[in-house]
Amino acid sequence: MSKSEELKSDKFQRRALQVKEAQAKVMEYAKMLDLEEVPLSSSSGRYLAEDVFSPHPFPAFNRSGMDGYAIVASDTEECGNGNVVWLRIVDDIPCGAVPSVDLTPGTAARIMTGAQVPTGADTVVMLEVTELQVKDGHKYTGIRKKQEAGRNITPCGMEIKQGELVLPAGTLIAAGEVAVLAAFGVHTVKVRRRPKVAVFATGTELLEVHEPLSPGKIRNSNSPMLEALIREAGGEPVMLGAIVDDLELARSKVQLALESYDLVITTGGVSVGDYDIMGDLVREEHADMLFNKVTMRPGSVTTAAMRAGKLLLALSGNPGACFVGFQLFARPVIGQMQGASHPFLPECTAVLGADYTKVNNYTRFVRARLENREGIVYAIPATIDESSVMVTIKDSDCLVIVPPEDKGLAAGAKVTVLMLPK
Amino acid sequence: MSKSEELKSDKFQRRALQVKEAQAKVMEYAKMLDLEEVPLSSSSGRYLAEDVFSPHPFPAFNRSGMDGYAIVASDTEECGNGNVVWLRIVDDIPCGAVPSVDLTPGTAARIMTGAQVPTGADTVVMLEVTELQVKDGHKYTGIRKKQEAGRNITPCGMEIKQGELVLPAGTLIAAGEVAVLAAFGVHTVKVRRRPKVAVFATGTELLEVHEPLSPGKIRNSNSPMLEALIREAGGEPVMLGAIVDDLELARSKVQLALESYDLVITTGGVSVGDYDIMGDLVREEHADMLFNKVTMRPGSVTTAAMRAGKLLLALSGNPGACFVGFQLFARPVIGQMQGASHPFLPECTAVLGADYTKVNNYTRFVRARLENREGIVYAIPATIDESSVMVTIKDSDCLVIVPPEDKGLAAGAKVTVLMLPK
């Protein structure tokens, strides 16, 4: 059999991998990128490259939770039934200040919310329930009710002890993480570089978004969609336009992209037709192809290869299949390159909101919308469910996994869904 | 009563608004910002300013869903039991091309996935199940099985009819919306300008993030957190540092910010203590204060004012209260300024995962973590639940609403939660 006959024959004899096998293959080659330091203010959306331990307890001192008076609780034993206890005010502690004296029984310190509680005090009485008196040039605060020790004081280390692991490496940084990092003085953050992800579309049928529609043609919606998805996943998209159906040209363009960027994603050209350029390209050298068929719908033709030490993901040209292929393969790869601790789409259980009758011998990833009804999560499959369909992508927030062995699923069945990151 | 005595007395006599009343007040003044056009490639995360109707059906033609042969299904009536029907191949339609002839019975057209199905054809047979024969210089495709009409063809307009409302104004643009816009040739998108949001912190106790810790002081974690939250909400944060406890200086700084930016957010300085600069500032001119107390915990001191035609939101300095205040008031304002159709945090129902015993006469917004157990959503309240607490912000993905009338809630109770946008 000649080389070209062999290739031709391969088109019909692809060995299909299970999704998890295929995912494991690409993840094996998704290497973490280099460390870089970014200012805290631009760290949102990045992944921590190193564990962060608390350098000091938080709060770092016994902190007042009220504006009022720091006192010794036992001084108020006799309060109640109209009996007012008067305590001499010996200090005034604004926020950020240090108490000037320790507190002894019979005394009080005026204290602000957030200020350091003086040694000796064990409770803070809120300002609103106190009275003020001046006698012999001294100020006194009057308290009418018995006070409990420990009230309105946040003890040193209450939130976080010193040396605690506060944020493990691989954590996605958002507002709450920024607050913690700021509190511990982390003004520059070690993260992994964002992967530069090159995107090619294939297909002579494709018009650019700004071009007027012409018969038989469609506008390229996959590239802009991928651009948005890559950014959403933390990557830096590099849009390299369309590859026409010329194997030589495709090879050199892809090769150049692999040398220049961290990951190359293509859409289209992976089916079994005559013009399936990406399929031909990865089949040329068997050694570097990781897979060219996955037991999934949509996107069974999803293809992955290693070249020049870089990953090439060739996704289907069908918008729905391209989207699912991105979520199952490209997103985890882009996440892992950034050191994400949970690069895969999170799984959860839902109740199927409508019958799903379409089955075959591949696992289906059905675009669906989650609905919370009285605390129970329902997944409502998109009404038009074809791999080519583009319009349902925007309305979906999960993918329902329909296993191949089922003869369809009835409404009410428990299903596993993959949560989309919208 | 002198002006200053009046102010003093006001500190203890704030009229508290319900959360929804307070939200309505700020939303009344959150005006939509100007239109601007952005390239499709940078429209993700923005809100559509105008309805988008489909300028043409999608797909715009009957589209083949397979690589194979477009045929007339009735030609295959006699197939089966080893009987092969041979159809003369009269056309070859790659993607993006227009069929050169209409199909008549007895003929077939080689067609690619995504190509325009010729008039006359009513089904596409996949390449893998066909045979090829050349006879008298003509090519024939052989079909062994009876074919059903309508298979492997996506009819014109199947996804979207012409003139349909595809994306209503106020839609948040993400990858799925980008795909739709691209498909319809929308290469620049009309959106509302992102609000410029100025942020001040108040408090002499605050250290900058890079400063070493010193006794009684804390690092300013609220400003970096707000910076991240504003960006997450689609705003452009403008960080203006800290305001020291000087009323004159505060007034002029805030005034300048109100003149220069679309919204001003401050943290701290709204309690009832002596140094509560923001509280004093908004009380100065009664006319422009919208509220300075809300029946909520944390964040009851959350304050809002209108000045110079702009909104000033003065959030609590307690990190937890600042966070909740942002989510309930600032986020919807920032969303509405961008024309978001759903600016408030989405509500849903969950089952309380643990007893919650802390109650008082205000509505509580308790930070919690959602957990899906076999399709049922549980909300697990954070173990440390104080308004001052910062560490639980990062671990929360919702706020459980605990109404004031309840005497605590037992595990298993149905609760309403507000979903956080992480």
Short mmCIF file of N, CA and C in Angstrom, two decimals, chain A residues 274-420:
data_model
loop_
_atom_site.label_atom_id
_atom_site.label_comp_id
_atom_site.label_asym_id
_atom_site.label_seq_id
_atom_site.Cartn_x
_atom_site.Cartn_y
_atom_site.Cartn_z
N ASP A 274 -12.51 14.94 1.62
CA ASP A 274 -11.31 15.13 0.80
C ASP A 274 -10.48 16.33 1.21
N TYR A 275 -11.12 17.33 1.81
CA TYR A 275 -10.41 18.57 2.11
C TYR A 275 -10.04 18.70 3.58
N ASP A 276 -9.92 17.54 4.23
CA ASP A 276 -9.73 17.60 5.67
C ASP A 276 -8.25 17.71 6.02
N ILE A 277 -7.83 18.92 5.85
CA ILE A 277 -6.42 19.29 5.87
C ILE A 277 -5.73 18.97 7.21
N MET A 278 -6.40 19.26 8.30
CA MET A 278 -5.77 19.02 9.60
C MET A 278 -5.63 17.53 9.85
N GLY A 279 -6.67 16.79 9.44
CA GLY A 279 -6.62 15.35 9.55
C GLY A 279 -5.42 14.80 8.80
N ASP A 280 -5.24 15.25 7.57
CA ASP A 280 -4.10 14.81 6.76
C ASP A 280 -2.78 15.20 7.41
N LEU A 281 -2.76 16.41 7.95
CA LEU A 281 -1.52 16.94 8.52
C LEU A 281 -1.04 16.11 9.70
N VAL A 282 -1.93 15.79 10.61
CA VAL A 282 -1.47 15.03 11.78
C VAL A 282 -1.22 13.57 11.45
N ARG A 283 -1.86 13.07 10.39
CA ARG A 283 -1.62 11.67 10.03
C ARG A 283 -0.28 11.47 9.32
N GLU A 284 0.27 12.56 8.81
CA GLU A 284 1.53 12.46 8.05
C GLU A 284 2.63 11.75 8.81
N GLU A 285 2.75 12.13 10.05
CA GLU A 285 3.80 11.52 10.86
C GLU A 285 3.14 10.90 12.07
N HIS A 286 3.03 9.59 12.01
CA HIS A 286 2.23 8.90 13.01
C HIS A 286 2.73 9.13 14.42
N ALA A 287 3.99 9.29 14.56
CA ALA A 287 4.60 9.37 15.88
C ALA A 287 3.98 10.47 16.73
N ASP A 288 3.65 11.58 16.11
CA ASP A 288 3.26 12.72 16.95
C ASP A 288 1.75 12.86 17.14
N MET A 289 0.97 11.97 16.53
CA MET A 289 -0.46 12.06 16.74
C MET A 289 -0.86 11.40 18.06
N LEU A 290 -1.58 12.10 18.90
CA LEU A 290 -2.01 11.52 20.18
C LEU A 290 -3.33 10.78 20.00
N PHE A 291 -4.23 11.36 19.25
CA PHE A 291 -5.48 10.68 18.89
C PHE A 291 -6.15 11.47 17.77
N ASN A 292 -6.98 10.79 16.98
CA ASN A 292 -7.78 11.52 16.00
C ASN A 292 -9.25 11.08 16.01
N LYS A 293 -9.60 10.41 17.08
CA LYS A 293 -11.00 10.07 17.26
C LYS A 293 -11.26 9.84 18.75
N VAL A 294 -12.37 10.39 19.21
CA VAL A 294 -12.74 10.26 20.62
C VAL A 294 -14.19 9.79 20.65
N THR A 295 -14.50 8.88 21.56
CA THR A 295 -15.86 8.33 21.61
C THR A 295 -16.82 9.31 22.26
N MET A 296 -17.02 10.42 21.60
CA MET A 296 -17.91 11.46 22.13
C MET A 296 -18.70 12.10 21.00
N ARG A 297 -19.85 12.66 21.37
CA ARG A 297 -20.66 13.46 20.45
C ARG A 297 -21.06 14.71 21.20
N PRO A 298 -20.96 15.87 20.61
CA PRO A 298 -20.32 16.11 19.33
C PRO A 298 -18.80 16.11 19.48
N GLY A 299 -18.12 16.10 18.35
CA GLY A 299 -16.67 16.27 18.38
C GLY A 299 -15.88 14.99 18.32
N SER A 300 -16.47 13.91 17.77
CA SER A 300 -15.73 12.63 17.74
C SER A 300 -14.44 12.73 16.93
N VAL A 301 -14.38 13.69 16.01
CA VAL A 301 -13.17 13.82 15.19
C VAL A 301 -12.07 14.67 15.84
N THR A 302 -12.32 15.10 17.09
CA THR A 302 -11.32 15.91 17.78
C THR A 302 -9.96 15.21 17.74
N THR A 303 -8.97 15.97 17.38
CA THR A 303 -7.65 15.41 17.10
C THR A 303 -6.60 16.16 17.91
N ALA A 304 -5.60 15.42 18.39
CA ALA A 304 -4.51 16.08 19.11
C ALA A 304 -3.18 15.50 18.65
N ALA A 305 -2.19 16.36 18.57
CA ALA A 305 -0.86 15.91 18.18
C ALA A 305 0.18 16.70 18.96
N MET A 306 1.37 16.11 19.06
CA MET A 306 2.52 16.79 19.65
C MET A 306 3.49 17.07 18.52
N ARG A 307 3.93 18.30 18.43
CA ARG A 307 4.92 18.65 17.40
C ARG A 307 5.83 19.71 17.96
N ALA A 308 7.10 19.57 17.71
CA ALA A 308 8.07 20.56 18.15
C ALA A 308 7.89 20.84 19.65
N GLY A 309 7.55 19.80 20.38
CA GLY A 309 7.39 19.94 21.83
C GLY A 309 6.14 20.68 22.25
N LYS A 310 5.26 20.94 21.30
CA LYS A 310 4.05 21.70 21.62
C LYS A 310 2.81 20.89 21.25
N LEU A 311 1.73 21.23 21.88
CA LEU A 311 0.46 20.56 21.61
C LEU A 311 -0.28 21.26 20.48
N LEU A 312 -0.86 20.45 19.62
CA LEU A 312 -1.75 20.95 18.57
C LEU A 312 -3.10 20.29 18.81
N LEU A 313 -4.12 21.12 19.04
CA LEU A 313 -5.47 20.58 19.20
C LEU A 313 -6.27 20.97 17.98
N ALA A 314 -6.72 19.97 17.23
CA ALA A 314 -7.51 20.23 16.04
C ALA A 314 -8.97 19.90 16.38
N LEU A 315 -9.74 20.97 16.57
CA LEU A 315 -11.14 20.78 16.95
C LEU A 315 -12.00 20.73 15.71
N SER A 316 -13.18 20.20 15.87
CA SER A 316 -14.15 20.12 14.77
C SER A 316 -14.50 21.53 14.29
N GLY A 317 -14.92 21.63 13.05
CA GLY A 317 -15.36 22.91 12.53
C GLY A 317 -16.81 23.21 12.84
N ASN A 318 -17.55 22.21 13.31
CA ASN A 318 -18.93 22.45 13.72
C ASN A 318 -18.93 23.25 15.01
N PRO A 319 -19.63 24.38 15.04
CA PRO A 319 -19.54 25.25 16.21
C PRO A 319 -19.80 24.53 17.54
N GLY A 320 -20.85 23.71 17.58
CA GLY A 320 -21.18 23.00 18.81
C GLY A 320 -20.06 22.05 19.21
N ALA A 321 -19.53 21.34 18.25
CA ALA A 321 -18.47 20.37 18.51
C ALA A 321 -17.17 21.09 18.86
N CYS A 322 -16.95 22.22 18.23
CA CYS A 322 -15.76 23.03 18.52
C CYS A 322 -15.82 23.51 19.97
N PHE A 323 -17.00 23.96 20.37
CA PHE A 323 -17.20 24.45 21.74
C PHE A 323 -16.95 23.33 22.75
N VAL A 324 -17.58 22.18 22.53
CA VAL A 324 -17.43 21.07 23.47
C VAL A 324 -15.97 20.59 23.49
N GLY A 325 -15.37 20.50 22.32
CA GLY A 325 -13.96 20.09 22.25
C GLY A 325 -13.07 21.04 23.03
N PHE A 326 -13.36 22.34 22.91
CA PHE A 326 -12.57 23.31 23.68
C PHE A 326 -12.72 23.05 25.16
N GLN A 327 -13.96 22.91 25.62
CA GLN A 327 -14.22 22.77 27.05
C GLN A 327 -13.59 21.49 27.63
N LEU A 328 -13.60 20.42 26.84
CA LEU A 328 -13.09 19.14 27.35
C LEU A 328 -11.58 19.01 27.24
N PHE A 329 -10.98 19.65 26.24
CA PHE A 329 -9.54 19.45 26.02
C PHE A 329 -8.72 20.73 26.15
N ALA A 330 -9.14 21.79 25.47
CA ALA A 330 -8.30 22.99 25.46
C ALA A 330 -8.33 23.70 26.82
N ARG A 331 -9.52 23.82 27.42
CA ARG A 331 -9.61 24.52 28.70
C ARG A 331 -8.72 23.87 29.76
N PRO A 332 -8.81 22.55 29.96
CA PRO A 332 -7.92 21.95 30.97
C PRO A 332 -6.44 22.14 30.64
N VAL A 333 -6.10 22.08 29.37
CA VAL A 333 -4.69 22.27 28.98
C VAL A 333 -4.24 23.69 29.34
N ILE A 334 -5.05 24.66 28.98
CA ILE A 334 -4.71 26.06 29.26
C ILE A 334 -4.65 26.29 30.78
N GLY A 335 -5.56 25.67 31.50
CA GLY A 335 -5.55 25.77 32.97
C GLY A 335 -4.29 25.16 33.56
N GLN A 336 -3.96 23.94 33.12
CA GLN A 336 -2.79 23.27 33.68
C GLN A 336 -1.50 24.00 33.36
N MET A 337 -1.42 24.61 32.18
CA MET A 337 -0.23 25.39 31.83
C MET A 337 -0.02 26.55 32.81
N GLN A 338 -1.14 27.04 33.37
CA GLN A 338 -1.07 28.12 34.36
C GLN A 338 -0.95 27.58 35.79
N GLY A 339 -0.90 26.24 35.93
CA GLY A 339 -0.76 25.65 37.26
C GLY A 339 -2.06 25.54 38.04
N ALA A 340 -3.19 25.61 37.35
CA ALA A 340 -4.48 25.51 38.04
C ALA A 340 -4.61 24.18 38.76
N SER A 341 -5.12 24.21 39.99
CA SER A 341 -5.26 22.93 40.72
C SER A 341 -6.48 22.16 40.25
N HIS A 342 -7.46 22.83 39.68
CA HIS A 342 -8.65 22.13 39.17
C HIS A 342 -8.91 22.54 37.72
N PRO A 343 -8.12 22.02 36.79
CA PRO A 343 -8.24 22.51 35.41
C PRO A 343 -9.48 22.01 34.66
N PHE A 344 -10.07 20.90 35.12
CA PHE A 344 -11.23 20.35 34.39
C PHE A 344 -12.52 21.05 34.80
N LEU A 345 -13.52 20.97 33.93
CA LEU A 345 -14.83 21.51 34.27
C LEU A 345 -15.35 20.78 35.52
N PRO A 346 -15.87 21.50 36.50
CA PRO A 346 -16.39 20.80 37.68
C PRO A 346 -17.64 19.99 37.34
N GLU A 347 -17.72 18.80 37.96
CA GLU A 347 -18.87 17.91 37.75
C GLU A 347 -19.88 18.08 38.86
N CYS A 348 -21.15 17.98 38.54
CA CYS A 348 -22.13 17.82 39.60
C CYS A 348 -23.31 17.01 39.12
N THR A 349 -24.23 16.75 40.02
CA THR A 349 -25.39 15.93 39.69
C THR A 349 -26.59 16.83 39.47
N ALA A 350 -27.41 16.47 38.51
CA ALA A 350 -28.64 17.22 38.27
C ALA A 350 -29.75 16.24 37.90
N VAL A 351 -30.95 16.75 37.95
CA VAL A 351 -32.11 15.96 37.53
C VAL A 351 -32.43 16.38 36.09
N LEU A 352 -32.58 15.41 35.22
CA LEU A 352 -32.87 15.75 33.83
C LEU A 352 -34.27 16.35 33.75
N GLY A 353 -34.36 17.52 33.11
CA GLY A 353 -35.62 18.26 33.09
C GLY A 353 -36.55 17.86 31.96
N ALA A 354 -36.07 17.07 31.02
CA ALA A 354 -36.90 16.65 29.89
C ALA A 354 -36.32 15.34 29.37
N ASP A 355 -37.15 14.56 28.70
CA ASP A 355 -36.65 13.31 28.12
C ASP A 355 -35.51 13.60 27.15
N TYR A 356 -34.53 12.72 27.12
CA TYR A 356 -33.48 12.82 26.11
C TYR A 356 -33.38 11.47 25.43
N THR A 357 -33.79 11.44 24.16
CA THR A 357 -33.96 10.13 23.51
C THR A 357 -32.84 9.77 22.56
N LYS A 358 -32.04 10.78 22.17
CA LYS A 358 -30.99 10.56 21.18
C LYS A 358 -29.83 9.82 21.83
N VAL A 359 -29.54 8.64 21.35
CA VAL A 359 -28.37 7.94 21.87
C VAL A 359 -27.63 7.25 20.74
N ASN A 360 -26.39 6.94 20.98
CA ASN A 360 -25.67 6.04 20.10
C ASN A 360 -24.54 5.45 20.92
N ASN A 361 -23.57 4.87 20.28
CA ASN A 361 -22.55 4.17 21.06
C ASN A 361 -21.43 5.08 21.59
N TYR A 362 -21.60 6.39 21.44
CA TYR A 362 -20.63 7.32 22.00
C TYR A 362 -21.25 8.10 23.16
N THR A 363 -20.41 8.58 24.06
CA THR A 363 -20.90 9.43 25.14
C THR A 363 -21.30 10.78 24.57
N ARG A 364 -22.48 11.25 24.96
CA ARG A 364 -22.91 12.55 24.48
C ARG A 364 -22.70 13.63 25.53
N PHE A 365 -22.30 14.80 25.07
CA PHE A 365 -22.17 15.96 25.95
C PHE A 365 -23.20 16.97 25.45
N VAL A 366 -24.33 16.95 26.12
CA VAL A 366 -25.49 17.70 25.63
C VAL A 366 -25.54 19.07 26.30
N ARG A 367 -25.54 20.09 25.48
CA ARG A 367 -25.65 21.44 26.02
C ARG A 367 -26.99 21.61 26.73
N ALA A 368 -26.94 22.19 27.90
CA ALA A 368 -28.16 22.31 28.70
C ALA A 368 -28.08 23.53 29.60
N ARG A 369 -29.24 23.85 30.14
CA ARG A 369 -29.39 25.01 31.00
C ARG A 369 -29.79 24.48 32.38
N LEU A 370 -29.11 24.95 33.42
CA LEU A 370 -29.45 24.52 34.78
C LEU A 370 -30.56 25.40 35.33
N GLU A 371 -31.44 24.79 36.08
CA GLU A 371 -32.52 25.53 36.71
C GLU A 371 -32.66 25.01 38.12
N ASN A 372 -32.68 25.93 39.08
CA ASN A 372 -32.85 25.55 40.47
C ASN A 372 -34.32 25.68 40.83
N ARG A 373 -34.96 24.53 41.08
CA ARG A 373 -36.37 24.57 41.50
C ARG A 373 -36.45 24.11 42.94
N GLU A 374 -36.67 25.06 43.82
CA GLU A 374 -36.81 24.75 45.25
C GLU A 374 -35.64 23.94 45.80
N GLY A 375 -34.46 24.28 45.35
CA GLY A 375 -33.27 23.63 45.91
C GLY A 375 -32.80 22.40 45.14
N ILE A 376 -33.59 21.98 44.14
CA ILE A 376 -33.18 20.82 43.33
C ILE A 376 -32.72 21.34 41.97
N VAL A 377 -31.58 20.82 41.52
CA VAL A 377 -30.99 21.31 40.28
C VAL A 377 -31.48 20.47 39.10
N TYR A 378 -32.12 21.13 38.16
CA TYR A 378 -32.57 20.47 36.94
C TYR A 378 -31.69 20.90 35.78
N ALA A 379 -31.42 19.96 34.88
CA ALA A 379 -30.70 20.29 33.64
C ALA A 379 -31.68 20.14 32.49
N ILE A 380 -31.90 21.23 31.77
CA ILE A 380 -32.85 21.22 30.65
C ILE A 380 -32.04 21.21 29.35
N PRO A 381 -32.05 20.08 28.65
CA PRO A 381 -31.25 20.00 27.41
C PRO A 381 -31.75 21.02 26.37
N ALA A 382 -30.84 21.55 25.60
CA ALA A 382 -31.20 22.46 24.52
C ALA A 382 -32.13 21.74 23.54
N THR A 383 -33.11 22.48 23.03
CA THR A 383 -34.10 21.80 22.18
C THR A 383 -33.50 21.36 20.85
N ILE A 384 -32.64 22.20 20.26
CA ILE A 384 -31.96 21.75 19.04
C ILE A 384 -30.62 21.19 19.47
N ASP A 385 -30.41 19.94 19.23
CA ASP A 385 -29.20 19.29 19.74
C ASP A 385 -28.47 18.61 18.59
N GLU A 386 -27.69 19.40 17.86
CA GLU A 386 -26.85 18.84 16.81
C GLU A 386 -25.46 19.45 16.94
N SER A 387 -24.47 18.71 16.50
CA SER A 387 -23.11 19.19 16.69
C SER A 387 -22.87 20.49 15.93
N SER A 388 -23.60 20.67 14.85
CA SER A 388 -23.39 21.86 14.04
C SER A 388 -24.00 23.11 14.67
N VAL A 389 -24.84 22.92 15.64
CA VAL A 389 -25.64 24.05 16.13
C VAL A 389 -24.81 25.02 16.95
N MET A 390 -24.97 26.28 16.64
CA MET A 390 -24.19 27.33 17.27
C MET A 390 -25.03 28.12 18.26
N VAL A 391 -26.32 28.27 17.97
CA VAL A 391 -27.15 29.21 18.72
C VAL A 391 -27.36 28.78 20.17
N THR A 392 -27.28 27.49 20.46
CA THR A 392 -27.55 27.04 21.83
C THR A 392 -26.36 27.22 22.76
N ILE A 393 -25.20 27.53 22.20
CA ILE A 393 -24.02 27.68 23.05
C ILE A 393 -24.26 28.78 24.08
N LYS A 394 -24.82 29.88 23.61
CA LYS A 394 -25.01 31.03 24.50
C LYS A 394 -26.04 30.77 25.59
N ASP A 395 -26.93 29.81 25.37
CA ASP A 395 -27.98 29.55 26.34
C ASP A 395 -27.64 28.43 27.31
N SER A 396 -26.44 27.88 27.19
CA SER A 396 -26.10 26.71 27.99
C SER A 396 -25.16 27.09 29.11
N ASP A 397 -25.37 26.49 30.28
CA ASP A 397 -24.40 26.68 31.35
C ASP A 397 -23.85 25.36 31.87
N CYS A 398 -24.20 24.29 31.18
CA CYS A 398 -23.60 22.99 31.54
C CYS A 398 -23.69 22.04 30.35
N LEU A 399 -22.96 20.94 30.48
CA LEU A 399 -23.05 19.85 29.51
C LEU A 399 -23.53 18.62 30.26
N VAL A 400 -24.65 18.06 29.82
CA VAL A 400 -25.14 16.82 30.44
C VAL A 400 -24.39 15.66 29.81
N ILE A 401 -23.85 14.78 30.64
CA ILE A 401 -23.15 13.61 30.11
C ILE A 401 -24.17 12.48 29.93
N VAL A 402 -24.40 12.09 28.69
CA VAL A 402 -25.31 10.97 28.42
C VAL A 402 -24.46 9.78 28.02
N PRO A 403 -24.38 8.79 28.91
CA PRO A 403 -23.49 7.65 28.63
C PRO A 403 -23.99 6.83 27.45
N PRO A 404 -23.07 6.13 26.77
CA PRO A 404 -23.44 5.41 25.56
C PRO A 404 -24.36 4.22 25.81
N GLU A 405 -24.27 3.62 26.99
CA GLU A 405 -25.02 2.37 27.22
C GLU A 405 -26.52 2.60 27.40
N ASP A 406 -26.90 3.86 27.63
CA ASP A 406 -28.31 4.11 27.91
C ASP A 406 -29.17 4.10 26.66
N LYS A 407 -30.39 3.66 26.82
CA LYS A 407 -31.37 3.74 25.74
C LYS A 407 -32.16 5.02 25.93
N GLY A 408 -31.49 6.13 25.92
CA GLY A 408 -32.17 7.40 26.16
C GLY A 408 -32.41 7.55 27.66
N LEU A 409 -32.69 8.76 28.06
CA LEU A 409 -32.91 9.03 29.48
C LEU A 409 -34.26 9.72 29.62
N ALA A 410 -34.99 9.32 30.64
CA ALA A 410 -36.31 9.93 30.88
C ALA A 410 -36.16 11.15 31.78
N ALA A 411 -37.06 12.11 31.62
CA ALA A 411 -37.09 13.25 32.52
C ALA A 411 -37.14 12.72 33.95
N GLY A 412 -36.38 13.35 34.85
CA GLY A 412 -36.37 12.90 36.24
C GLY A 412 -35.15 12.04 36.56
N ALA A 413 -34.46 11.58 35.54
CA ALA A 413 -33.26 10.76 35.78
C ALA A 413 -32.14 11.62 36.37
N LYS A 414 -31.35 11.03 37.25
CA LYS A 414 -30.17 11.71 37.77
C LYS A 414 -29.07 11.66 36.71
N VAL A 415 -28.50 12.79 36.41
CA VAL A 415 -27.43 12.83 35.41
C VAL A 415 -26.22 13.57 35.97
N THR A 416 -25.07 13.26 35.43
CA THR A 416 -23.86 14.01 35.77
C THR A 416 -23.73 15.15 34.76
N VAL A 417 -23.49 16.34 35.24
CA VAL A 417 -23.30 17.46 34.33
C VAL A 417 -21.94 18.09 34.58
N LEU A 418 -21.37 18.66 33.54
CA LEU A 418 -20.14 19.43 33.65
C LEU A 418 -20.55 20.91 33.62
N MET A 419 -20.13 21.64 34.63
CA MET A 419 -20.52 23.04 34.75
C MET A 419 -19.64 23.88 33.83
N LEU A 420 -20.27 24.69 33.01
CA LEU A 420 -19.52 25.61 32.16
C LEU A 420 -19.21 26.89 32.95
#
